[in-house]
Amino acid sequence: MPDYSTVEATTYDLIVIGGGINGVAVARDAALRGLKTILIEKGDFGGGTTSWSSRLIHGGLRYLEYFEFNLVRESLREREILLKTAPHLVKPIQMTIPIYAQGSRSYWEIQAGMVLYDLLSYDKSLPNHRMLGGRKMRQLFRDVEPEGCRGAAQYYDAQVEYAERLCLEIVLSAQDAGATMLSYVTVTQLQRQGNRISSLVCRDSETAEAFTVHGHDQTVVINTSGPWVDQICRRGIRGNAPAPVGKTRKIGGTRGSHIIVEKFPGAPDEALYVEALTDGRPFFILPWLGMCLIGTTDIRFDGDLDQVHASNDEIDYLLNETNRVIPKAQLTRELVRFTYAGIRPLPYSEGKKTSSITRSHVLYDHTSEGVENMVSLIGGKLTTHRQVGEEMVDAVLFKRLKKRGHSHSVTRKALLPGAMAMNAVRDMMTTANRDVMAHLLSVYGARTPQVWAIVEELPELAEPIVVGQPDIKAQIVYSVRVELARTYVDICRRRTAMAMRGNYGFDALPVMAAVLKRYCGWSGERCDRNLLDYYTYMRDHCIPEYQLDQYQPPVAATVA
């Protein structure tokens, strides 16, 4: 557990609220440049929008339609950086766009977009695009609907199967650089002195311990809480009266939903990028951990940000559109293994078509609203998180703090902790069970020997958590000892993908409880509480409404 007395005794140069991919990137960049940095996250790191993404590191091909050339160029540059600094997590993936006569874009329009995409990624290491004629497309993709198909475009982007772990590695890197990274801590008050935020009152959500984070006369507060930006701005306090930071709405989020299904007849080995017949919105059919990830939707959202889930209608939409493109698939609700939905923290825009709302990020300076040392991030993509961190430190922090030392960000070349050379991978593959080691390498990269050291210490922890799945018991222990996991959800949903591999992770819970009690000192009461919390989380976020009657609240004694 963190030592909050030490936190209270420290004054920070930079206080970051929100531990999604953008917030942790800001903290890492700042810490690497010598700023005394603290980050406060109300849940688990990467537990919000980051963990609900499509898991792509991409240039945003469709943004060309809205002439957002700068955003596409920025995204393509960041894609290349991540391929080099996190090669164990971020990997190339080939995309194929079937082109239909009834589609909204002609063969030649898509080809022109492909040429422009290549030009904007002039410094890439990935191959250029290629166009397929109708006959070639039908030869290569025999199960894709041939009626009206004029051909296809093929190009490369990148995929991060474990998006949550990309976020986690940035957390660990920031921590190694000296940043204080707090999870499960809620900011309850922003305390102001004049036109500055002087301190933050916080509370640990597990222990209910309250403490205060202090700044000094040059401290900057960064609000990277994503969809919750407006909620944080309303937590200002002046004396005993509420004093929100600004009165205008900043975020107008849209919900994006996904489904995960087992490999189905006709499922492609590479990704398909398809235009939905129903509404013309593009969506992905992606290979993912031996299954298929399908999404996403784009629906305005004004509900409870802490209870977001894919609706029955969205699930049916994704199933039906996939069946249209691949008639042999014959996907039904019964074949859905997991669902999830997240809120894109887009700029508030009244009456605008959701797909046309800019995906560019904005650094919103609250000086005009009477608070001169707070900046909120509006927008932000998984792909461009590193750039956000660099911009925040360059354009805001150093301008205000006038700190000396490292004047430029080092994150363009600084490897994440799990990055490794391929010869090291080959060496490790010869040291143990190849299947287990291959899985660990795909998750932990260069940090795999740390996990395997637990197995060498306690050989029984080499056993699988769930028979037929690749994760082993040592990963549970490692998640708690090293990776800041505090709950079943952290371990099952974000440190591993067990929750998404089958039965919403419930099959893993008995073994998890036993391992945590024996090797991590968890009490039976803590495990019982986590069991109920896990069910609640899955009910509120992942189990479709039509399946809820199949999953009843658990009885604690069954996991004793």
XYZ file of C-alpha atoms in Angstrom:
560
model
C 0.000 0.000 0.000
C 1.256 3.556 -0.688
C 2.613 5.625 2.191
C 0.254 8.597 2.140
C 2.128 10.372 4.942
C 5.118 10.660 2.600
C 2.819 11.967 -0.131
C 1.432 14.624 2.232
C 4.944 15.713 3.231
C 5.975 16.277 -0.397
C 5.278 19.202 -2.703
C 4.939 18.365 -6.390
C 5.802 20.233 -9.576
C 3.174 18.359 -11.548
C -0.070 16.773 -10.389
C -1.827 14.560 -12.958
C -5.450 13.523 -12.448
C -6.387 10.440 -14.450
C -4.334 7.327 -15.137
C -5.424 6.314 -18.598
C -2.915 6.077 -21.438
C -2.652 9.865 -21.859
C -2.279 10.654 -18.169
C 0.450 8.107 -17.569
C 2.250 9.331 -20.708
C 2.273 12.863 -19.262
C 3.599 11.575 -15.937
C 6.319 9.535 -17.616
C 7.491 12.367 -19.846
C 7.591 14.796 -16.929
C 9.390 12.390 -14.583
C 11.988 11.558 -17.213
C 12.699 15.290 -17.480
C 13.191 15.698 -13.749
C 9.852 17.086 -12.573
C 8.539 15.988 -9.178
C 5.414 14.260 -10.425
C 2.406 12.523 -8.917
C -0.474 10.853 -10.740
C -3.844 10.078 -9.139
C -6.208 7.526 -10.674
C -9.614 6.710 -9.186
C -9.526 3.093 -10.373
C -6.904 0.903 -11.964
C -4.410 2.310 -14.445
C -5.875 2.094 -17.935
C -9.205 0.962 -16.526
C -11.331 3.476 -18.455
C -11.322 4.362 -22.144
C -7.870 2.816 -22.654
C -9.098 -0.693 -21.875
C -12.212 -0.325 -24.030
C -10.473 0.625 -27.277
C -10.236 -1.262 -30.589
C -6.607 -2.048 -29.705
C -5.191 -0.471 -32.831
C -2.206 1.819 -33.241
C -3.220 3.428 -36.491
C -2.980 6.548 -38.564
C -6.721 7.046 -38.797
C -7.295 6.470 -42.478
C -10.864 7.745 -42.345
C -9.724 11.087 -40.871
C -8.524 11.970 -44.372
C -12.191 12.327 -45.325
C -12.430 15.281 -42.924
C -9.115 16.791 -44.085
C -7.426 16.163 -40.716
C -4.063 15.710 -42.410
C -2.065 16.896 -39.398
C -3.755 14.324 -37.160
C -3.103 11.524 -39.651
C 0.548 12.523 -40.031
C 0.976 12.749 -36.251
C -0.682 9.364 -35.751
C 1.444 7.677 -38.412
C 4.617 9.096 -36.872
C 3.569 7.865 -33.426
C 2.757 4.450 -34.873
C 6.323 4.171 -36.103
C 7.735 5.266 -32.732
C 5.696 2.643 -30.871
C 6.720 -0.113 -33.270
C 10.294 0.615 -32.193
C 9.885 1.421 -28.490
C 7.321 -1.282 -27.651
C 7.868 -4.025 -30.265
C 6.737 -6.783 -27.880
C 3.274 -5.212 -27.605
C 2.784 -3.167 -30.794
C 2.958 -5.247 -33.964
C 2.156 -4.707 -37.652
C -1.194 -5.895 -38.938
C -2.409 -5.992 -42.531
C -5.764 -4.361 -43.234
C -7.986 -5.164 -46.206
C -10.794 -2.852 -47.305
C -13.324 -4.589 -49.586
C -14.704 -2.086 -52.099
C -18.346 -2.529 -53.141
C -20.346 -0.913 -55.902
C -22.977 0.174 -53.357
C -20.365 1.661 -51.018
C -20.025 5.376 -50.332
C -16.523 5.535 -51.851
C -15.433 4.359 -55.258
C -12.397 2.198 -56.035
C -10.515 5.251 -57.297
C -11.396 7.389 -54.282
C -10.072 4.728 -51.941
C -6.933 4.318 -54.040
C -6.330 8.071 -53.835
C -6.716 7.860 -50.052
C -4.206 5.012 -49.957
C -1.652 7.035 -51.922
C -2.087 9.978 -49.553
C -1.789 7.645 -46.536
C 1.534 6.377 -47.882
C 2.770 9.912 -48.511
C 1.907 10.978 -44.957
C 3.813 7.968 -43.599
C 6.909 8.608 -45.710
C 9.243 7.587 -42.850
C 7.530 4.282 -42.056
C 9.092 0.839 -41.832
C 5.894 -0.890 -43.012
C 5.132 -1.715 -46.692
C 3.145 0.614 -48.931
C -0.422 -0.180 -49.903
C -1.521 -2.320 -52.824
C -4.794 -2.428 -54.725
C -6.563 -5.658 -55.645
C -8.879 -6.041 -58.593
C -12.198 -7.829 -58.209
C -10.897 -11.193 -59.444
C -7.821 -11.106 -57.196
C -9.920 -10.115 -54.216
C -12.255 -13.062 -54.779
C -9.287 -15.427 -55.092
C -7.666 -14.274 -51.831
C -10.870 -13.830 -49.805
C -13.200 -16.566 -50.993
C -15.541 -16.199 -48.015
C -16.034 -12.437 -48.297
C -19.318 -11.472 -50.010
C -18.477 -11.319 -53.740
C -21.685 -9.653 -54.961
C -20.844 -6.136 -56.124
C -17.229 -6.356 -54.956
C -15.054 -4.235 -57.242
C -11.783 -5.088 -55.508
C -9.949 -4.105 -52.338
C -7.210 -1.969 -50.849
C -4.572 -3.495 -48.595
C -2.271 -1.587 -46.268
C -0.523 -1.948 -42.917
C -1.231 -0.413 -39.531
C -0.403 -1.793 -36.081
C -2.218 -3.645 -33.333
C -1.683 -3.709 -29.567
C -3.496 -6.814 -28.356
C -2.820 -5.942 -24.712
C -3.660 -2.219 -24.700
C -3.925 -2.245 -20.901
C -0.384 -3.572 -20.625
C 0.948 -0.816 -22.858
C -0.510 1.606 -20.325
C 0.937 -0.413 -17.437
C 4.448 -0.399 -18.890
C 4.292 3.387 -19.159
C 3.236 3.450 -15.478
C 6.214 1.289 -14.506
C 8.563 3.440 -16.587
C 7.226 6.614 -14.957
C 7.621 5.022 -11.523
C 11.204 4.017 -12.292
C 11.872 7.643 -13.286
C 10.676 8.852 -9.871
C 6.978 9.576 -10.393
C 4.497 8.661 -7.659
C 1.713 6.653 -9.314
C -1.428 6.158 -7.206
C -4.347 3.943 -8.200
C -7.710 3.538 -6.488
C -7.464 7.080 -5.154
C -10.287 9.549 -5.745
C -9.825 13.311 -5.928
C -12.640 14.644 -3.739
C -11.746 18.356 -3.708
C -9.658 20.817 -5.695
C -8.587 23.406 -3.137
C -7.962 26.890 -4.493
C -6.078 29.916 -3.271
C -6.975 32.871 -5.442
C -6.610 31.893 -9.064
C -4.570 28.755 -8.416
C -5.235 25.213 -7.305
C -3.005 24.798 -4.280
C -3.783 21.246 -3.187
C -6.003 18.232 -3.788
C -7.941 16.336 -1.132
C -7.924 12.630 -1.938
C -9.287 9.373 -0.556
C -8.114 5.783 -0.942
C -11.167 3.871 -2.144
C -10.163 0.628 -0.413
C -9.100 1.886 3.017
C -11.068 5.179 2.998
C -7.891 6.932 4.200
C -7.979 10.648 3.339
C -4.882 12.693 2.557
C -3.862 15.881 0.776
C -1.544 16.328 -2.208
C 0.285 19.665 -2.037
C 1.687 21.872 -4.741
C 3.824 24.998 -4.606
C 3.495 28.406 -6.229
C 4.495 27.057 -9.652
C 2.747 23.692 -9.613
C 0.655 22.742 -12.639
C -2.378 20.454 -12.400
C -3.128 18.335 -15.459
C -6.629 16.908 -15.903
C -6.378 13.832 -18.131
C -9.451 12.085 -16.767
C -10.927 11.463 -20.215
C -14.744 11.296 -20.169
C -14.633 12.446 -16.528
C -12.927 15.805 -17.323
C -16.061 17.822 -16.574
C -16.656 15.956 -13.309
C -13.156 16.820 -12.104
C -13.659 20.455 -13.039
C -16.744 20.549 -10.802
C -14.750 19.527 -7.734
C -13.277 22.944 -7.085
C -13.677 24.302 -3.542
C -13.339 27.870 -2.280
C -13.834 27.915 1.474
C -17.039 25.977 2.105
C -18.718 26.874 -1.190
C -18.414 24.955 -4.465
C -16.335 26.787 -7.048
C -16.165 24.730 -10.242
C -13.351 25.264 -12.704
C -15.353 26.826 -15.520
C -19.026 26.396 -16.304
C -18.993 25.288 -19.940
C -19.208 21.641 -20.929
C -15.964 20.367 -22.409
C -16.655 16.689 -23.204
C -19.338 15.282 -25.506
C -18.472 11.606 -25.467
C -19.645 8.895 -27.826
C -19.927 5.207 -26.983
C -17.953 2.657 -28.962
C -18.886 -0.995 -28.433
C -17.102 -4.222 -29.348
C -17.779 -7.933 -29.291
C -15.376 -10.881 -29.085
C -16.275 -14.172 -30.752
C -14.425 -17.431 -31.351
C -12.884 -17.949 -34.780
C -15.813 -18.561 -37.113
C -16.139 -20.109 -40.587
C -14.651 -17.661 -43.066
C -12.880 -15.593 -40.398
C -9.896 -13.852 -42.027
C -6.349 -14.371 -40.775
C -5.739 -10.641 -41.229
C -7.955 -7.662 -40.451
C -10.931 -6.512 -42.488
C -11.932 -2.847 -42.502
C -15.502 -2.753 -43.764
C -18.245 -0.197 -44.359
C -21.481 -1.141 -42.591
C -24.474 -1.375 -44.889
C -26.859 -0.091 -42.192
C -25.295 3.322 -41.573
C -22.146 3.525 -43.692
C -19.894 3.565 -40.621
C -16.599 1.693 -41.033
C -15.889 -1.101 -38.562
C -13.155 -3.685 -38.004
C -13.092 -7.475 -37.975
C -9.777 -8.157 -36.253
C -7.867 -11.316 -35.342
C -7.207 -11.123 -31.604
C -5.570 -13.726 -29.335
C -6.867 -16.571 -31.479
C -10.377 -15.083 -31.529
C -12.046 -12.246 -33.441
C -12.602 -8.729 -32.131
C -15.374 -6.861 -33.951
C -16.195 -3.166 -33.573
C -16.862 -0.390 -33.159
C -20.042 1.679 -32.910
C -20.309 5.454 -32.459
C -23.315 6.604 -30.409
C -23.761 9.785 -28.378
C -23.654 9.068 -24.653
C -24.914 11.077 -21.675
C -25.396 8.317 -19.106
C -23.472 7.059 -16.086
C -19.795 6.975 -17.028
C -19.147 4.216 -14.504
C -21.737 1.850 -15.996
C -21.097 1.661 -19.716
C -21.867 -1.502 -21.634
C -22.685 -2.618 -25.172
C -26.428 -2.621 -25.793
C -28.293 -5.544 -27.328
C -28.921 -3.424 -30.427
C -25.201 -2.683 -30.858
C -24.303 -6.349 -30.465
C -26.896 -7.321 -33.068
C -25.636 -4.561 -35.384
C -22.056 -5.907 -35.246
C -23.198 -9.513 -35.695
C -25.467 -8.702 -38.624
C -22.937 -6.522 -40.420
C -20.257 -9.193 -40.032
C -22.649 -11.822 -41.416
C -23.355 -9.564 -44.381
C -19.657 -9.306 -45.243
C -18.898 -12.984 -44.483
C -22.139 -14.919 -45.115
C -20.580 -18.211 -44.001
C -19.999 -16.772 -40.490
C -23.644 -17.077 -39.390
C -22.833 -15.375 -36.090
C -25.538 -15.288 -33.432
C -25.797 -13.917 -29.906
C -24.973 -17.370 -28.523
C -21.519 -17.191 -30.125
C -20.527 -13.937 -28.386
C -17.842 -14.594 -25.747
C -17.308 -11.085 -24.395
C -18.540 -7.535 -24.969
C -17.266 -4.151 -23.927
C -17.917 -0.480 -24.523
C -16.083 2.731 -23.775
C -16.641 6.455 -24.062
C -14.511 8.514 -26.411
C -13.648 11.800 -24.640
C -14.437 13.956 -27.689
C -14.978 17.725 -27.629
C -18.577 18.694 -26.874
C -20.300 19.501 -30.135
C -24.034 20.158 -30.289
C -25.855 18.533 -33.212
C -22.784 17.421 -35.127
C -22.619 13.983 -36.776
C -20.625 11.798 -34.376
C -18.198 10.555 -37.021
C -17.364 14.123 -38.049
C -16.329 15.286 -34.552
C -12.583 15.855 -34.592
C -10.339 13.198 -33.070
C -7.557 15.742 -32.574
C -6.744 16.508 -28.957
C -6.946 19.929 -27.334
C -4.931 21.197 -24.375
C -7.506 23.380 -22.647
C -5.914 26.106 -20.488
C -8.311 27.123 -17.692
C -6.726 30.576 -17.217
C -9.682 32.142 -19.027
C -11.948 30.506 -16.425
C -10.054 31.903 -13.464
C -7.618 29.054 -12.743
C -4.186 29.744 -14.156
C -2.384 26.513 -13.241
C -4.730 23.851 -14.597
C -4.864 22.322 -18.075
C -7.408 19.712 -19.218
C -6.956 17.293 -22.074
C -9.973 17.127 -24.371
C -9.847 14.204 -26.750
C -6.744 12.090 -27.213
C -6.226 8.724 -28.895
C -4.461 5.552 -27.869
C -2.090 6.016 -30.812
C -0.991 9.556 -29.976
C -0.590 9.255 -26.183
C 3.172 9.784 -26.266
C 2.777 12.980 -28.291
C 0.217 14.239 -25.761
C 2.718 13.709 -22.965
C 5.437 15.549 -24.835
C 3.125 18.445 -25.737
C 1.885 18.850 -22.182
C 5.401 19.108 -20.814
C 6.748 21.262 -23.661
C 3.937 23.715 -24.202
C 2.578 24.052 -20.677
C 4.802 22.866 -17.882
C 8.178 24.184 -18.868
C 6.694 27.452 -20.048
C 5.192 27.968 -16.570
C 7.738 26.288 -14.345
C 10.781 27.595 -16.217
C 12.635 24.495 -15.062
C 16.060 23.735 -16.381
C 17.608 20.359 -17.085
C 16.410 18.135 -19.893
C 14.800 20.552 -22.346
C 13.518 17.937 -24.772
C 11.404 14.848 -24.362
C 13.321 11.578 -24.464
C 10.259 9.383 -25.020
C 10.627 9.263 -28.808
C 13.494 6.820 -28.374
C 13.217 5.579 -24.785
C 12.218 1.915 -24.800
C 9.405 0.677 -22.604
C 10.438 -1.840 -19.914
C 9.421 -4.929 -21.878
C 11.107 -3.983 -25.157
C 13.748 -6.481 -26.151
C 15.981 -7.708 -28.950
C 14.949 -10.788 -30.915
C 18.120 -12.695 -29.986
C 17.091 -12.414 -26.339
C 13.708 -13.857 -27.262
C 15.357 -16.852 -28.929
C 17.591 -17.422 -25.903
C 14.621 -17.488 -23.520
C 12.600 -19.774 -25.777
C 15.172 -22.526 -25.187
C 15.045 -22.339 -21.402
C 11.581 -23.669 -20.609
C 8.319 -24.995 -21.962
C 8.096 -23.325 -25.342
C 4.331 -22.710 -25.329
C 4.367 -21.167 -21.859
C 7.451 -19.098 -22.628
C 6.020 -17.889 -25.947
C 2.916 -16.684 -24.138
C 4.887 -14.957 -21.372
C 7.093 -13.229 -23.934
C 4.035 -11.917 -25.770
C 2.775 -10.403 -22.522
C 5.905 -9.325 -20.633
C 8.652 -9.120 -23.248
C 12.027 -8.486 -21.616
C 10.441 -8.749 -18.169
C 9.617 -12.432 -18.706
C 12.612 -13.657 -16.625
C 11.124 -11.863 -13.607
C 7.936 -13.889 -13.961
C 9.849 -17.104 -14.562
C 11.944 -16.480 -11.443
C 8.744 -16.973 -9.422
C 8.272 -20.349 -11.106
C 11.841 -21.353 -10.282
C 11.222 -20.352 -6.665
C 7.792 -22.020 -6.509
C 7.497 -24.668 -9.285
C 3.827 -25.324 -8.535
C 3.059 -21.844 -9.895
C 3.899 -23.034 -13.419
C 0.473 -24.675 -13.552
C -2.232 -23.075 -15.731
C -4.864 -20.989 -14.002
C -7.589 -22.340 -16.291
C -7.062 -25.588 -18.169
C -6.781 -24.877 -21.883
C -5.741 -21.248 -21.397
C -2.112 -20.023 -21.501
C -1.872 -17.967 -18.284
C -0.062 -19.579 -15.337
C -0.386 -19.103 -11.585
C 2.906 -17.199 -11.313
C 1.322 -14.340 -13.238
C -1.153 -13.782 -10.413
C 1.675 -13.392 -7.910
C 3.673 -11.181 -10.264
C 0.645 -8.944 -10.877
C 0.388 -8.199 -7.163
C 4.093 -8.083 -6.275
C 5.300 -5.979 -9.196
C 2.449 -4.692 -11.344
C 0.392 -2.766 -8.779
C -2.701 -5.008 -9.071
C -5.128 -4.603 -6.161
C -8.270 -6.453 -7.261
C -9.508 -9.543 -9.089
C -10.559 -7.276 -11.954
C -7.049 -5.831 -12.223
C -5.553 -9.305 -12.550
C -8.202 -11.014 -14.672
C -9.167 -8.145 -16.977
C -6.079 -5.924 -17.321
C -2.860 -7.713 -16.215
C -4.025 -10.769 -18.158
C -6.825 -11.308 -20.668
C -8.429 -14.202 -18.782
C -11.729 -12.352 -18.449
C -11.955 -12.078 -22.222
C -10.876 -15.612 -23.123
C -13.988 -17.366 -21.847
C -16.891 -17.286 -19.379
C -16.022 -13.697 -18.429
C -13.120 -14.998 -16.326
C -15.288 -16.652 -13.697
C -13.521 -20.010 -14.217
C -10.255 -18.428 -13.025
C -11.553 -17.054 -9.731
C -11.303 -20.142 -7.473
C -7.646 -20.681 -8.394
C -6.950 -16.973 -8.122
C -8.347 -16.855 -4.598
C -6.259 -19.839 -3.522
C -3.047 -18.363 -4.959
C -3.655 -14.924 -3.475
C -4.341 -16.345 -0.023
C -1.328 -18.641 0.018
C 1.307 -16.564 -1.741
C 0.200 -12.937 -1.412
C -1.288 -12.870 2.082
C -4.832 -11.965 1.066
C -7.451 -12.715 3.681
C -10.572 -14.764 3.011
C -12.646 -11.643 3.654
C -10.714 -9.684 1.019
C -11.153 -12.474 -1.514
C -14.883 -12.715 -0.778
C -15.270 -8.955 -1.227
C -13.338 -9.108 -4.494
C -15.527 -11.929 -5.731
C -18.673 -9.851 -5.376
C -16.951 -6.778 -6.840
C -15.828 -8.836 -9.820
C -19.359 -10.012 -10.520
C -20.658 -6.436 -10.231
C -17.994 -5.192 -12.654
C -18.785 -7.850 -15.238
C -22.529 -7.236 -14.878
C -22.157 -3.468 -15.329
C -19.630 -3.535 -18.192
C -19.267 -6.819 -20.023
C -22.134 -9.300 -19.735
C -24.839 -8.467 -22.309
C -28.324 -7.741 -21.053
C -29.637 -10.850 -22.786
C -27.181 -13.040 -20.808
C -27.618 -11.547 -17.341
C -30.004 -14.236 -16.140
C -27.243 -16.809 -16.746
C -24.946 -15.129 -14.206
C -26.208 -14.827 -10.653
C -24.434 -13.041 -7.772
C -21.796 -15.430 -6.388
C -21.780 -17.128 -3.009
C -18.503 -16.340 -1.262
C -18.146 -19.813 0.212
C -17.756 -21.320 -3.262
C -14.356 -19.637 -3.566
C -13.153 -20.212 -0.012
